[in-house]
Amino acid sequence: DLETGQLIWERQVHAGRPNSAIHLKNSFASETPTTHGNHVFCYFGNIGIFCLDLDGNEVWKKTVEPHQTRFGWGTASSPVLHGDRIYLVNDNDDDSYVLALERQTGREAWRVSRDEKSNWSTLFIWQNERRTEIVTPGTGKVRSYDLDGSLLWSLVGMSSITIATPYEHNGLLYVSSGYVQD
């Protein structure tokens, strides 16, 4: 409860042996949940995404196939809710992609493969004067997709480890990365 700090509900959505390793400073639940006020969407990168109602009851779940990440560091990119869809980026060492799921059912709306390796940045929905874009930082390229998954533009020049989430201010998009050994 926001006012009292009292626990309203608590649910375990998965139990089992980890199917992947994680970084020493990571956890198996590093992704930040999101909500639109009626449901909570929790993503665990190598397990799946779970939709819960506000009483903690499972509405739907979608399994996500586990993939190897650089040095076994695990996953960290959070789900992003926009309109009737949930967007995820899953950059790993096997099969990177951006995924759009229908918010109500968890049904896959589209999936776009990415020529990327492991990254940990959360995508950003950029609503600018021209259109709404899905901006996905990556080590190889920063890419922007439209809401149907078509590539709009890309640029190169990021560091070898991409973690920071883009943001917008006064109509400008800010995308950053940085790694001390680059």
PDB file of C-alpha atoms in Angstrom:
ATOM      1  CA  ASP A   1       0.000   0.000   0.000  1.00  0.00           C
ATOM      2  CA  LEU A   2       1.466   3.337  -1.070  1.00  0.00           C
ATOM      3  CA  GLU A   3       0.233   5.186   2.009  1.00  0.00           C
ATOM      4  CA  THR A   4       0.866   2.610   4.752  1.00  0.00           C
ATOM      5  CA  GLY A   5       3.651   0.470   3.320  1.00  0.00           C
ATOM      6  CA  GLN A   6       1.650  -2.657   4.173  1.00  0.00           C
ATOM      7  CA  LEU A   7       2.012  -5.694   1.937  1.00  0.00           C
ATOM      8  CA  ILE A   8      -1.170  -6.113  -0.136  1.00  0.00           C
ATOM      9  CA  TRP A   9      -0.302  -9.407  -1.846  1.00  0.00           C
ATOM     10  CA  GLU A  10       2.629 -11.579  -2.730  1.00  0.00           C
ATOM     11  CA  ARG A  11       2.800 -14.344  -5.364  1.00  0.00           C
ATOM     12  CA  GLN A  12       5.349 -16.862  -6.543  1.00  0.00           C
ATOM     13  CA  VAL A  13       4.980 -17.204 -10.319  1.00  0.00           C
ATOM     14  CA  HIS A  14       7.689 -19.779 -10.966  1.00  0.00           C
ATOM     15  CA  ALA A  15       9.741 -22.305  -9.033  1.00  0.00           C
ATOM     16  CA  GLY A  16      12.540 -24.387 -10.443  1.00  0.00           C
ATOM     17  CA  ARG A  17      16.228 -24.681 -11.048  1.00  0.00           C
ATOM     18  CA  PRO A  18      17.705 -21.671 -12.846  1.00  0.00           C
ATOM     19  CA  ASN A  19      18.169 -22.398 -16.537  1.00  0.00           C
ATOM     20  CA  SER A  20      20.891 -19.786 -16.920  1.00  0.00           C
ATOM     21  CA  ALA A  21      23.636 -18.088 -14.972  1.00  0.00           C
ATOM     22  CA  ILE A  22      23.597 -14.486 -13.751  1.00  0.00           C
ATOM     23  CA  HIS A  23      26.166 -11.784 -13.036  1.00  0.00           C
ATOM     24  CA  LEU A  24      27.407 -11.541  -9.458  1.00  0.00           C
ATOM     25  CA  LYS A  25      25.601  -8.162  -9.109  1.00  0.00           C
ATOM     26  CA  ASN A  26      22.448  -9.342 -10.907  1.00  0.00           C
ATOM     27  CA  SER A  27      19.420 -11.339  -9.755  1.00  0.00           C
ATOM     28  CA  PHE A  28      16.904 -13.603 -11.473  1.00  0.00           C
ATOM     29  CA  ALA A  29      14.369 -10.769 -11.132  1.00  0.00           C
ATOM     30  CA  SER A  30      16.209  -7.658 -12.318  1.00  0.00           C
ATOM     31  CA  GLU A  31      13.523  -6.596 -14.781  1.00  0.00           C
ATOM     32  CA  THR A  32      11.147  -3.908 -13.475  1.00  0.00           C
ATOM     33  CA  PRO A  33       7.414  -4.772 -13.587  1.00  0.00           C
ATOM     34  CA  THR A  34       4.993  -2.391 -15.281  1.00  0.00           C
ATOM     35  CA  THR A  35       1.272  -1.686 -14.894  1.00  0.00           C
ATOM     36  CA  HIS A  36      -1.551   0.260 -16.514  1.00  0.00           C
ATOM     37  CA  GLY A  37      -3.656   0.219 -13.339  1.00  0.00           C
ATOM     38  CA  ASN A  38      -5.616  -3.004 -13.909  1.00  0.00           C
ATOM     39  CA  HIS A  39      -2.848  -5.565 -14.359  1.00  0.00           C
ATOM     40  CA  VAL A  40       0.808  -5.945 -13.439  1.00  0.00           C
ATOM     41  CA  PHE A  41       3.215  -7.342 -16.037  1.00  0.00           C
ATOM     42  CA  CYS A  42       6.306  -9.073 -14.637  1.00  0.00           C
ATOM     43  CA  TYR A  43       9.073 -10.237 -16.963  1.00  0.00           C
ATOM     44  CA  PHE A  44      11.803 -12.670 -16.007  1.00  0.00           C
ATOM     45  CA  GLY A  45      14.063 -12.741 -19.063  1.00  0.00           C
ATOM     46  CA  ASN A  46      14.861 -16.451 -19.296  1.00  0.00           C
ATOM     47  CA  ILE A  47      11.533 -17.678 -17.868  1.00  0.00           C
ATOM     48  CA  GLY A  48       8.700 -15.585 -19.316  1.00  0.00           C
ATOM     49  CA  ILE A  49       6.264 -12.764 -18.787  1.00  0.00           C
ATOM     50  CA  PHE A  50       3.370 -12.984 -16.341  1.00  0.00           C
ATOM     51  CA  CYS A  51       0.209 -10.874 -16.267  1.00  0.00           C
ATOM     52  CA  LEU A  52      -1.381 -10.608 -12.812  1.00  0.00           C
ATOM     53  CA  ASP A  53      -4.527  -8.827 -11.720  1.00  0.00           C
ATOM     54  CA  LEU A  54      -4.392  -6.386  -8.820  1.00  0.00           C
ATOM     55  CA  ASP A  55      -5.151  -9.202  -6.366  1.00  0.00           C
ATOM     56  CA  GLY A  56      -2.078 -11.096  -7.581  1.00  0.00           C
ATOM     57  CA  ASN A  57      -3.987 -13.727  -9.566  1.00  0.00           C
ATOM     58  CA  GLU A  58      -2.450 -14.933 -12.803  1.00  0.00           C
ATOM     59  CA  VAL A  59      -4.359 -13.712 -15.870  1.00  0.00           C
ATOM     60  CA  TRP A  60      -1.952 -15.143 -18.444  1.00  0.00           C
ATOM     61  CA  LYS A  61       1.670 -16.088 -18.912  1.00  0.00           C
ATOM     62  CA  LYS A  62       3.955 -16.478 -21.888  1.00  0.00           C
ATOM     63  CA  THR A  63       7.036 -18.630 -21.677  1.00  0.00           C
ATOM     64  CA  VAL A  64      10.240 -17.125 -23.055  1.00  0.00           C
ATOM     65  CA  GLU A  65      12.894 -19.525 -24.268  1.00  0.00           C
ATOM     66  CA  PRO A  66      16.183 -19.218 -22.355  1.00  0.00           C
ATOM     67  CA  HIS A  67      19.268 -17.957 -24.206  1.00  0.00           C
ATOM     68  CA  GLN A  68      22.911 -17.604 -23.321  1.00  0.00           C
ATOM     69  CA  THR A  69      24.097 -14.112 -22.453  1.00  0.00           C
ATOM     70  CA  ARG A  70      27.609 -12.704 -22.515  1.00  0.00           C
ATOM     71  CA  PHE A  71      29.718 -14.333 -19.790  1.00  0.00           C
ATOM     72  CA  GLY A  72      26.494 -15.783 -18.304  1.00  0.00           C
ATOM     73  CA  TRP A  73      25.501 -12.365 -16.962  1.00  0.00           C
ATOM     74  CA  GLY A  74      21.762 -12.976 -17.336  1.00  0.00           C
ATOM     75  CA  THR A  75      18.999 -10.639 -18.446  1.00  0.00           C
ATOM     76  CA  ALA A  76      17.828  -7.206 -17.307  1.00  0.00           C
ATOM     77  CA  SER A  77      15.745  -5.452 -19.983  1.00  0.00           C
ATOM     78  CA  SER A  78      12.322  -4.516 -18.609  1.00  0.00           C
ATOM     79  CA  PRO A  79       8.947  -4.754 -20.393  1.00  0.00           C
ATOM     80  CA  VAL A  80       7.418  -1.528 -21.706  1.00  0.00           C
ATOM     81  CA  LEU A  81       3.659  -1.028 -21.914  1.00  0.00           C
ATOM     82  CA  HIS A  82       2.256   1.206 -24.644  1.00  0.00           C
ATOM     83  CA  GLY A  83      -1.370   1.191 -25.736  1.00  0.00           C
ATOM     84  CA  ASP A  84      -2.660  -2.354 -26.094  1.00  0.00           C
ATOM     85  CA  ARG A  85       0.790  -3.931 -26.345  1.00  0.00           C
ATOM     86  CA  ILE A  86       3.740  -4.882 -24.218  1.00  0.00           C
ATOM     87  CA  TYR A  87       7.128  -4.525 -25.881  1.00  0.00           C
ATOM     88  CA  LEU A  88      10.259  -6.465 -24.934  1.00  0.00           C
ATOM     89  CA  VAL A  89      13.798  -6.493 -26.236  1.00  0.00           C
ATOM     90  CA  ASN A  90      15.769  -9.686 -25.651  1.00  0.00           C
ATOM     91  CA  ASP A  91      19.373  -9.237 -26.798  1.00  0.00           C
ATOM     92  CA  ASN A  92      21.420 -12.354 -26.085  1.00  0.00           C
ATOM     93  CA  ASP A  93      24.206 -14.398 -27.650  1.00  0.00           C
ATOM     94  CA  ASP A  94      21.919 -16.863 -29.494  1.00  0.00           C
ATOM     95  CA  ASP A  95      18.805 -15.258 -30.989  1.00  0.00           C
ATOM     96  CA  SER A  96      18.160 -11.562 -30.279  1.00  0.00           C
ATOM     97  CA  TYR A  97      14.753 -10.027 -30.985  1.00  0.00           C
ATOM     98  CA  VAL A  98      12.162  -7.354 -30.217  1.00  0.00           C
ATOM     99  CA  LEU A  99       8.773  -8.756 -29.287  1.00  0.00           C
ATOM    100  CA  ALA A 100       5.298  -7.206 -29.152  1.00  0.00           C
ATOM    101  CA  LEU A 101       2.595  -8.960 -27.123  1.00  0.00           C
ATOM    102  CA  GLU A 102      -1.116  -8.210 -26.936  1.00  0.00           C
ATOM    103  CA  ARG A 103      -1.722  -6.769 -23.468  1.00  0.00           C
ATOM    104  CA  GLN A 104      -5.027  -8.584 -22.846  1.00  0.00           C
ATOM    105  CA  THR A 105      -3.983 -12.101 -23.874  1.00  0.00           C
ATOM    106  CA  GLY A 106      -0.186 -12.297 -24.115  1.00  0.00           C
ATOM    107  CA  ARG A 107      -0.558 -13.396 -27.745  1.00  0.00           C
ATOM    108  CA  GLU A 108       2.448 -12.553 -29.891  1.00  0.00           C
ATOM    109  CA  ALA A 109       1.609  -9.632 -32.203  1.00  0.00           C
ATOM    110  CA  TRP A 110       5.011  -9.628 -33.897  1.00  0.00           C
ATOM    111  CA  ARG A 111       8.666 -10.522 -33.419  1.00  0.00           C
ATOM    112  CA  VAL A 112      11.629  -8.957 -35.219  1.00  0.00           C
ATOM    113  CA  SER A 113      15.027 -10.647 -35.219  1.00  0.00           C
ATOM    114  CA  ARG A 114      18.026  -8.464 -34.384  1.00  0.00           C
ATOM    115  CA  ASP A 115      21.641  -8.838 -35.434  1.00  0.00           C
ATOM    116  CA  GLU A 116      22.808  -8.123 -31.872  1.00  0.00           C
ATOM    117  CA  LYS A 117      24.544  -9.898 -29.058  1.00  0.00           C
ATOM    118  CA  SER A 118      23.915  -9.450 -25.331  1.00  0.00           C
ATOM    119  CA  ASN A 119      22.697  -6.043 -24.156  1.00  0.00           C
ATOM    120  CA  TRP A 120      20.761  -5.024 -21.069  1.00  0.00           C
ATOM    121  CA  SER A 121      19.038  -1.786 -22.073  1.00  0.00           C
ATOM    122  CA  THR A 122      15.284  -1.356 -21.810  1.00  0.00           C
ATOM    123  CA  LEU A 123      13.671  -0.102 -25.011  1.00  0.00           C
ATOM    124  CA  PHE A 124      12.096   3.348 -25.069  1.00  0.00           C
ATOM    125  CA  ILE A 125       8.801   4.401 -26.653  1.00  0.00           C
ATOM    126  CA  TRP A 126       9.524   7.800 -28.193  1.00  0.00           C
ATOM    127  CA  GLN A 127       6.474   9.857 -29.096  1.00  0.00           C
ATOM    128  CA  ASN A 128       7.823  12.689 -31.218  1.00  0.00           C
ATOM    129  CA  GLU A 129       6.274  15.221 -33.599  1.00  0.00           C
ATOM    130  CA  ARG A 130       6.375  12.809 -36.552  1.00  0.00           C
ATOM    131  CA  ARG A 131       5.398   9.445 -35.048  1.00  0.00           C
ATOM    132  CA  THR A 132       5.745   6.980 -32.199  1.00  0.00           C
ATOM    133  CA  GLU A 133       8.950   4.928 -32.293  1.00  0.00           C
ATOM    134  CA  ILE A 134      10.367   1.940 -30.421  1.00  0.00           C
ATOM    135  CA  VAL A 135      14.011   2.848 -29.771  1.00  0.00           C
ATOM    136  CA  THR A 136      16.307  -0.081 -28.947  1.00  0.00           C
ATOM    137  CA  PRO A 137      19.930   0.592 -28.015  1.00  0.00           C
ATOM    138  CA  GLY A 138      22.432  -2.099 -28.895  1.00  0.00           C
ATOM    139  CA  THR A 139      26.146  -2.696 -29.085  1.00  0.00           C
ATOM    140  CA  GLY A 140      26.038  -3.139 -32.863  1.00  0.00           C
ATOM    141  CA  LYS A 141      23.415  -0.504 -33.632  1.00  0.00           C
ATOM    142  CA  VAL A 142      20.767   1.667 -32.064  1.00  0.00           C
ATOM    143  CA  ARG A 143      17.590   0.876 -33.977  1.00  0.00           C
ATOM    144  CA  SER A 144      14.168   2.475 -34.132  1.00  0.00           C
ATOM    145  CA  TYR A 145      11.069   0.528 -35.166  1.00  0.00           C
ATOM    146  CA  ASP A 146       7.512   1.625 -35.804  1.00  0.00           C
ATOM    147  CA  LEU A 147       4.693   0.111 -33.741  1.00  0.00           C
ATOM    148  CA  ASP A 148       4.373  -2.732 -36.265  1.00  0.00           C
ATOM    149  CA  GLY A 149       8.047  -3.725 -36.029  1.00  0.00           C
ATOM    150  CA  SER A 150       9.325  -2.149 -39.252  1.00  0.00           C
ATOM    151  CA  LEU A 151      12.780  -0.608 -39.045  1.00  0.00           C
ATOM    152  CA  LEU A 152      12.714   3.198 -39.271  1.00  0.00           C
ATOM    153  CA  TRP A 153      16.390   4.065 -38.763  1.00  0.00           C
ATOM    154  CA  SER A 154      19.624   2.890 -37.175  1.00  0.00           C
ATOM    155  CA  LEU A 155      22.983   4.297 -36.101  1.00  0.00           C
ATOM    156  CA  VAL A 156      26.298   2.888 -34.899  1.00  0.00           C
ATOM    157  CA  GLY A 157      28.859   3.987 -32.329  1.00  0.00           C
ATOM    158  CA  MET A 158      27.786   2.507 -29.003  1.00  0.00           C
ATOM    159  CA  SER A 159      30.158   0.904 -26.496  1.00  0.00           C
ATOM    160  CA  SER A 160      30.601  -2.848 -26.089  1.00  0.00           C
ATOM    161  CA  ILE A 161      28.227  -2.974 -23.112  1.00  0.00           C
ATOM    162  CA  THR A 162      24.875  -1.232 -23.532  1.00  0.00           C
ATOM    163  CA  ILE A 163      22.727  -0.864 -20.417  1.00  0.00           C
ATOM    164  CA  ALA A 164      21.288   2.666 -20.181  1.00  0.00           C
ATOM    165  CA  THR A 165      17.684   3.307 -21.278  1.00  0.00           C
ATOM    166  CA  PRO A 166      17.149   6.167 -23.758  1.00  0.00           C
ATOM    167  CA  TYR A 167      15.022   9.139 -22.794  1.00  0.00           C
ATOM    168  CA  GLU A 168      13.506  12.258 -24.359  1.00  0.00           C
ATOM    169  CA  HIS A 169      13.630  15.898 -23.289  1.00  0.00           C
ATOM    170  CA  ASN A 170      12.285  18.912 -25.184  1.00  0.00           C
ATOM    171  CA  GLY A 171      11.790  16.858 -28.345  1.00  0.00           C
ATOM    172  CA  LEU A 172      15.332  15.451 -28.402  1.00  0.00           C
ATOM    173  CA  LEU A 173      16.163  11.758 -27.993  1.00  0.00           C
ATOM    174  CA  TYR A 174      19.143  10.890 -25.775  1.00  0.00           C
ATOM    175  CA  VAL A 175      20.807   7.513 -26.232  1.00  0.00           C
ATOM    176  CA  SER A 176      23.953   6.647 -24.311  1.00  0.00           C
ATOM    177  CA  SER A 177      26.274   3.819 -23.448  1.00  0.00           C
ATOM    178  CA  GLY A 178      29.659   3.633 -21.884  1.00  0.00           C
ATOM    179  CA  TYR A 179      32.155   1.135 -20.683  1.00  0.00           C
ATOM    180  CA  VAL A 180      35.413   2.022 -19.003  1.00  0.00           C
ATOM    181  CA  GLN A 181      37.430  -0.442 -21.118  1.00  0.00           C
ATOM    182  CA  ASP A 182      36.174   0.917 -24.474  1.00  0.00           C
TER     183      ASP A 182
END
